[in-house]
Amino acid sequence: MTKTSFEKKIQLPYPECDIRNRIKLSNVMRHIQEVSGEHLEALGLHHTLLWEEGFVYLLTRVELHIARLPSALEEMRVVTWPRPCKGAQSMRDVSFYDAAGRELIAARTAWVLADPHTHRLHRPSELPHEIPIGPAPEGYRPPVQDRVRRPEGLGPAGWREVRYSDIDCNLHMNNAVYSDIVCDFLPFDLLRGREIAEYRVHFIKEVALGDRLAVYCAPLPGVENTWYAGADRPDGSACFEAVIRFQD
C-alpha cells in the first residue's frame, strides 16, 4: 500500500453469493464502500472524525465493468485509488483481482462531501485534510455522468417498502440495497442464464424507513442485452436509476 492507494485481500464467503455461487451485485457494492472507507481510515480519517468535523462522503455514482464475477471461497485482492476531483465530486477507482492477478471487476465511483447534519454539500477543497492522489492512468475517464433515462411510458413493475434491515447508521437505505432491488425485479431466468458485463447506477435522493418505492424495470429500447431499473420515492421524485448490460 502507498498513500495514494490501499489494498486488502479477502476470501469470498458463501453468504455473499447468489444462486450461481457468484458474488451478488449488492456485495460488490458493499466491498467498494468498505475498502474506500478503510483507505480513509489508513490515512487517519476515520468516519467518526469526519462526522464530528461536519463531513461525510456520500456515494453518488458507480460504473462497473465485469470480466467475471468471483465465486464462493475465491481469494481476491481489492485495490482502491482516489482520482482527480471533478467539480464537487471526488472520484475513486476500485478493482478486484483474482489470485493470478487478473482483473475481475473494475469500478469507477463518484462521491460528494456533505454536512451530515444540514446535508449541505461541500467542495472537496473544503475538507481540512489532504488525500494524496496519484497520477491517473493513461486513458482514464470518470464514471459516465449522463443521467439514465427511464423509457417513455414505462409504468411501475411493483412496489418495495424500506424496511429496518435496509437502513444504515445514516438512517437511510444503504446504497448496496438498491442493487438487490434491481436484481429482485429482473427476470429470474435472465439472472440464472446470463453473465453481467456492465452495471451503472446513479443514486439521486435518499429514502428512509417506511418509504414505499415505485420500482420500474424493463429492457432498454434500442440497446441489446440491456435493462433499465429505477425507483421513485413517495413524492414521485426519483431515488435511483440504473442500467445493467448482459454479455452476448
Short mmCIF file of C-alpha atoms in Angstrom, two decimals:
data_model
loop_
_atom_site.label_atom_id
_atom_site.label_comp_id
_atom_site.label_asym_id
_atom_site.label_seq_id
_atom_site.Cartn_x
_atom_site.Cartn_y
_atom_site.Cartn_z
CA MET A 1 0.00 0.00 0.00
CA THR A 2 1.10 3.57 -0.72
CA LYS A 3 -0.60 6.73 0.48
CA THR A 4 -2.21 7.09 -2.94
CA SER A 5 -3.68 3.58 -2.86
CA PHE A 6 -4.97 0.95 -0.47
CA GLU A 7 -5.39 -2.78 -0.92
CA LYS A 8 -6.63 -5.78 1.02
CA LYS A 9 -7.08 -9.49 0.46
CA ILE A 10 -10.40 -11.19 1.03
CA GLN A 11 -11.83 -14.68 0.65
CA LEU A 12 -15.38 -14.52 -0.61
CA PRO A 13 -17.77 -16.21 1.87
CA TYR A 14 -20.75 -18.28 0.73
CA PRO A 15 -23.38 -15.92 2.23
CA GLU A 16 -22.26 -13.17 -0.18
CA CYS A 17 -23.08 -15.28 -3.23
CA ASP A 18 -26.17 -15.85 -5.38
CA ILE A 19 -27.81 -18.97 -6.80
CA ARG A 20 -24.87 -19.41 -9.22
CA ASN A 21 -22.36 -19.25 -6.38
CA ARG A 22 -21.12 -15.86 -7.66
CA ILE A 23 -20.88 -12.66 -5.64
CA LYS A 24 -24.10 -10.64 -5.61
CA LEU A 25 -24.01 -7.16 -7.12
CA SER A 26 -25.03 -5.73 -3.76
CA ASN A 27 -21.99 -7.29 -2.11
CA VAL A 28 -19.69 -5.90 -4.79
CA MET A 29 -21.10 -2.52 -3.78
CA ARG A 30 -20.53 -3.25 -0.09
CA HIS A 31 -16.88 -4.14 -0.71
CA ILE A 32 -16.45 -0.93 -2.72
CA GLN A 33 -17.81 1.13 0.17
CA GLU A 34 -15.79 -0.81 2.74
CA VAL A 35 -12.40 -0.61 1.04
CA SER A 36 -12.94 3.08 0.27
CA GLY A 37 -13.63 3.76 3.95
CA GLU A 38 -10.67 1.64 5.04
CA HIS A 39 -8.37 3.71 2.84
CA LEU A 40 -9.57 6.87 4.57
CA GLU A 41 -9.02 5.24 7.96
CA ALA A 42 -5.48 4.26 6.94
CA LEU A 43 -4.90 7.97 6.24
CA GLY A 44 -6.18 8.83 9.73
CA LEU A 45 -9.60 9.99 8.51
CA HIS A 46 -11.98 7.79 10.48
CA HIS A 47 -15.71 8.17 9.84
CA THR A 48 -16.24 9.48 13.40
CA LEU A 49 -13.59 12.19 12.99
CA LEU A 50 -15.04 13.40 9.70
CA TRP A 51 -18.56 13.33 11.15
CA GLU A 52 -17.52 15.46 14.13
CA GLU A 53 -15.89 17.94 11.73
CA GLY A 54 -19.07 18.14 9.68
CA PHE A 55 -18.14 15.93 6.74
CA VAL A 56 -19.45 12.69 5.33
CA TYR A 57 -18.75 11.07 1.97
CA LEU A 58 -21.87 10.06 0.03
CA LEU A 59 -21.65 7.72 -2.93
CA THR A 60 -23.46 9.16 -5.97
CA ARG A 61 -22.42 7.06 -8.99
CA VAL A 62 -20.90 3.66 -9.67
CA GLU A 63 -19.90 2.19 -13.01
CA LEU A 64 -18.84 -1.48 -13.06
CA HIS A 65 -17.06 -3.28 -15.88
CA ILE A 66 -17.14 -7.01 -15.18
CA ALA A 67 -14.87 -9.61 -16.75
CA ARG A 68 -16.03 -12.29 -14.33
CA LEU A 69 -17.88 -12.32 -11.02
CA PRO A 70 -15.82 -14.23 -8.41
CA SER A 71 -17.11 -17.42 -6.83
CA ALA A 72 -17.53 -18.52 -3.21
CA LEU A 73 -14.27 -19.09 -1.30
CA GLU A 74 -12.25 -17.46 -4.08
CA GLU A 75 -9.37 -15.33 -2.85
CA MET A 76 -9.20 -11.80 -4.22
CA ARG A 77 -7.14 -8.66 -3.92
CA VAL A 78 -9.16 -5.44 -3.77
CA VAL A 79 -7.33 -2.20 -4.58
CA THR A 80 -8.58 1.39 -4.47
CA TRP A 81 -7.15 4.70 -5.67
CA PRO A 82 -8.53 8.24 -5.36
CA ARG A 83 -8.63 10.02 -8.71
CA PRO A 84 -8.63 13.75 -9.52
CA CYS A 85 -11.82 15.53 -8.44
CA LYS A 86 -14.32 16.78 -10.99
CA GLY A 87 -16.17 19.82 -9.71
CA ALA A 88 -17.89 18.91 -6.44
CA GLN A 89 -17.32 15.19 -6.99
CA SER A 90 -14.48 13.13 -5.55
CA MET A 91 -13.56 10.28 -7.87
CA ARG A 92 -12.28 6.88 -6.75
CA ASP A 93 -11.47 3.65 -8.58
CA VAL A 94 -11.73 0.15 -7.11
CA SER A 95 -10.51 -3.03 -8.80
CA PHE A 96 -10.95 -6.68 -7.84
CA TYR A 97 -8.20 -9.14 -8.89
CA ASP A 98 -8.08 -12.92 -8.75
CA ALA A 99 -5.19 -14.90 -7.28
CA ALA A 100 -3.38 -14.84 -10.65
CA GLY A 101 -3.59 -11.04 -10.85
CA ARG A 102 -6.34 -10.89 -13.49
CA GLU A 103 -8.76 -8.01 -13.10
CA LEU A 104 -12.25 -9.34 -12.42
CA ILE A 105 -14.17 -6.13 -11.75
CA ALA A 106 -13.21 -2.52 -12.48
CA ALA A 107 -15.28 0.10 -10.66
CA ARG A 108 -15.31 3.83 -11.23
CA THR A 109 -17.07 5.73 -8.48
CA ALA A 110 -18.08 9.31 -7.70
CA TRP A 111 -18.67 10.71 -4.20
CA VAL A 112 -19.75 14.05 -2.76
CA LEU A 113 -18.85 15.58 0.59
CA ALA A 114 -21.83 16.72 2.65
CA ASP A 115 -22.55 18.04 6.12
CA PRO A 116 -24.17 15.09 7.98
CA HIS A 117 -26.42 17.44 9.95
CA THR A 118 -27.56 20.02 7.38
CA HIS A 119 -26.97 17.93 4.20
CA ARG A 120 -25.26 20.98 2.67
CA LEU A 121 -22.73 19.94 0.04
CA HIS A 122 -19.06 20.78 0.49
CA ARG A 123 -16.50 21.20 -2.26
CA PRO A 124 -13.55 18.76 -1.97
CA SER A 125 -11.26 21.73 -1.28
CA GLU A 126 -13.19 22.45 1.97
CA LEU A 127 -12.00 19.19 3.57
CA PRO A 128 -9.31 20.21 6.12
CA HIS A 129 -7.22 17.12 5.35
CA GLU A 130 -5.11 16.07 2.41
CA ILE A 131 -6.00 12.93 0.50
CA PRO A 132 -2.98 12.01 -1.66
CA ILE A 133 -3.92 11.46 -5.31
CA GLY A 134 -1.53 9.83 -7.74
CA PRO A 135 -1.50 10.44 -11.49
CA ALA A 136 -4.46 8.96 -13.36
CA PRO A 137 -3.59 6.14 -15.78
CA GLU A 138 -3.47 6.82 -19.49
CA GLY A 139 -6.95 6.85 -20.97
CA TYR A 140 -8.63 7.30 -17.59
CA ARG A 141 -12.17 8.66 -17.57
CA PRO A 142 -14.56 9.23 -14.66
CA PRO A 143 -17.92 7.44 -14.36
CA VAL A 144 -20.45 8.28 -17.05
CA GLN A 145 -22.16 11.49 -15.95
CA ASP A 146 -25.17 11.33 -18.28
CA ARG A 147 -28.32 10.58 -16.35
CA VAL A 148 -30.00 7.29 -17.13
CA ARG A 149 -33.31 8.00 -18.80
CA ARG A 150 -36.39 5.95 -17.99
CA PRO A 151 -38.08 4.52 -21.09
CA GLU A 152 -41.03 6.70 -22.04
CA GLY A 153 -44.42 5.46 -20.85
CA LEU A 154 -43.00 2.82 -18.51
CA GLY A 155 -45.24 2.02 -15.55
CA PRO A 156 -44.22 0.55 -12.19
CA ALA A 157 -43.25 -3.13 -12.16
CA GLY A 158 -44.05 -3.30 -8.45
CA TRP A 159 -43.54 -1.72 -5.06
CA ARG A 160 -40.85 -2.00 -2.39
CA GLU A 161 -41.15 -0.71 1.17
CA VAL A 162 -37.98 0.33 3.00
CA ARG A 163 -37.50 -1.98 5.99
CA TYR A 164 -35.26 -1.89 9.06
CA SER A 165 -32.69 -4.25 7.51
CA ASP A 166 -32.28 -1.85 4.54
CA ILE A 167 -31.08 1.17 6.50
CA ASP A 168 -27.62 2.02 7.82
CA CYS A 169 -26.22 4.32 10.51
CA ASN A 170 -27.28 7.36 8.48
CA LEU A 171 -30.90 6.12 8.86
CA HIS A 172 -31.30 5.87 5.08
CA MET A 173 -31.36 2.88 2.75
CA ASN A 174 -27.77 1.76 2.20
CA ASN A 175 -26.61 2.17 -1.39
CA ALA A 176 -25.85 -1.53 -1.72
CA VAL A 177 -29.52 -2.42 -1.20
CA TYR A 178 -30.54 -0.70 -4.43
CA SER A 179 -28.62 -3.36 -6.36
CA ASP A 180 -30.65 -6.06 -4.60
CA ILE A 181 -33.80 -4.24 -5.71
CA VAL A 182 -32.54 -4.21 -9.31
CA CYS A 183 -31.93 -7.97 -9.22
CA ASP A 184 -35.22 -8.69 -7.46
CA PHE A 185 -37.14 -7.11 -10.34
CA LEU A 186 -35.14 -8.61 -13.22
CA PRO A 187 -36.42 -11.87 -14.76
CA PHE A 188 -35.13 -14.88 -12.83
CA ASP A 189 -34.12 -16.76 -15.99
CA LEU A 190 -32.06 -13.78 -17.13
CA LEU A 191 -30.02 -13.74 -13.94
CA ARG A 192 -29.72 -17.52 -13.90
CA GLY A 193 -28.57 -17.87 -17.50
CA ARG A 194 -26.62 -14.73 -18.45
CA GLU A 195 -23.38 -13.10 -17.31
CA ILE A 196 -23.39 -9.43 -16.28
CA ALA A 197 -20.97 -7.33 -18.32
CA GLU A 198 -21.65 -3.78 -17.12
CA TYR A 199 -23.64 -2.10 -14.39
CA ARG A 200 -24.17 1.62 -13.94
CA VAL A 201 -26.15 3.16 -11.09
CA HIS A 202 -26.91 6.76 -10.13
CA PHE A 203 -28.04 7.49 -6.56
CA ILE A 204 -30.26 10.57 -6.70
CA LYS A 205 -32.18 11.05 -3.43
CA GLU A 206 -32.16 9.23 -0.12
CA VAL A 207 -35.04 7.12 1.17
CA ALA A 208 -35.91 6.34 4.77
CA LEU A 209 -37.60 3.70 6.87
CA GLY A 210 -41.23 3.16 5.82
CA ASP A 211 -40.95 4.83 2.40
CA ARG A 212 -42.85 2.91 -0.29
CA LEU A 213 -40.95 2.92 -3.56
CA ALA A 214 -42.44 2.51 -7.02
CA VAL A 215 -39.97 0.29 -8.88
CA TYR A 216 -39.53 0.35 -12.67
CA CYS A 217 -37.76 -2.34 -14.66
CA ALA A 218 -37.76 -3.13 -18.39
CA PRO A 219 -35.48 -3.79 -21.38
CA LEU A 220 -33.87 -0.58 -22.63
CA PRO A 221 -35.32 0.16 -26.09
CA GLY A 222 -32.83 0.02 -28.93
CA VAL A 223 -29.98 -1.37 -26.81
CA GLU A 224 -29.32 -5.12 -26.97
CA ASN A 225 -28.96 -7.18 -23.79
CA THR A 226 -29.54 -4.10 -21.62
CA TRP A 227 -32.17 -3.37 -18.99
CA TYR A 228 -33.27 -0.25 -17.17
CA ALA A 229 -34.17 -0.24 -13.47
CA GLY A 230 -35.09 2.61 -11.15
CA ALA A 231 -37.41 3.68 -8.36
CA ASP A 232 -39.43 6.71 -7.27
CA ARG A 233 -39.91 8.00 -3.75
CA PRO A 234 -43.40 8.51 -2.29
CA ASP A 235 -43.38 12.15 -3.52
CA GLY A 236 -42.78 10.94 -7.09
CA SER A 237 -39.15 12.05 -7.32
CA ALA A 238 -36.52 9.53 -8.44
CA CYS A 239 -34.30 7.93 -5.79
CA PHE A 240 -32.09 5.88 -8.10
CA GLU A 241 -31.70 4.81 -11.72
CA ALA A 242 -29.57 2.03 -13.16
CA VAL A 243 -28.63 0.27 -16.38
CA ILE A 244 -27.40 -3.32 -16.45
CA ARG A 245 -25.95 -4.96 -19.57
CA PHE A 246 -25.53 -8.70 -20.03
CA GLN A 247 -22.92 -10.43 -22.16
CA ASP A 248 -23.97 -11.52 -25.64
#
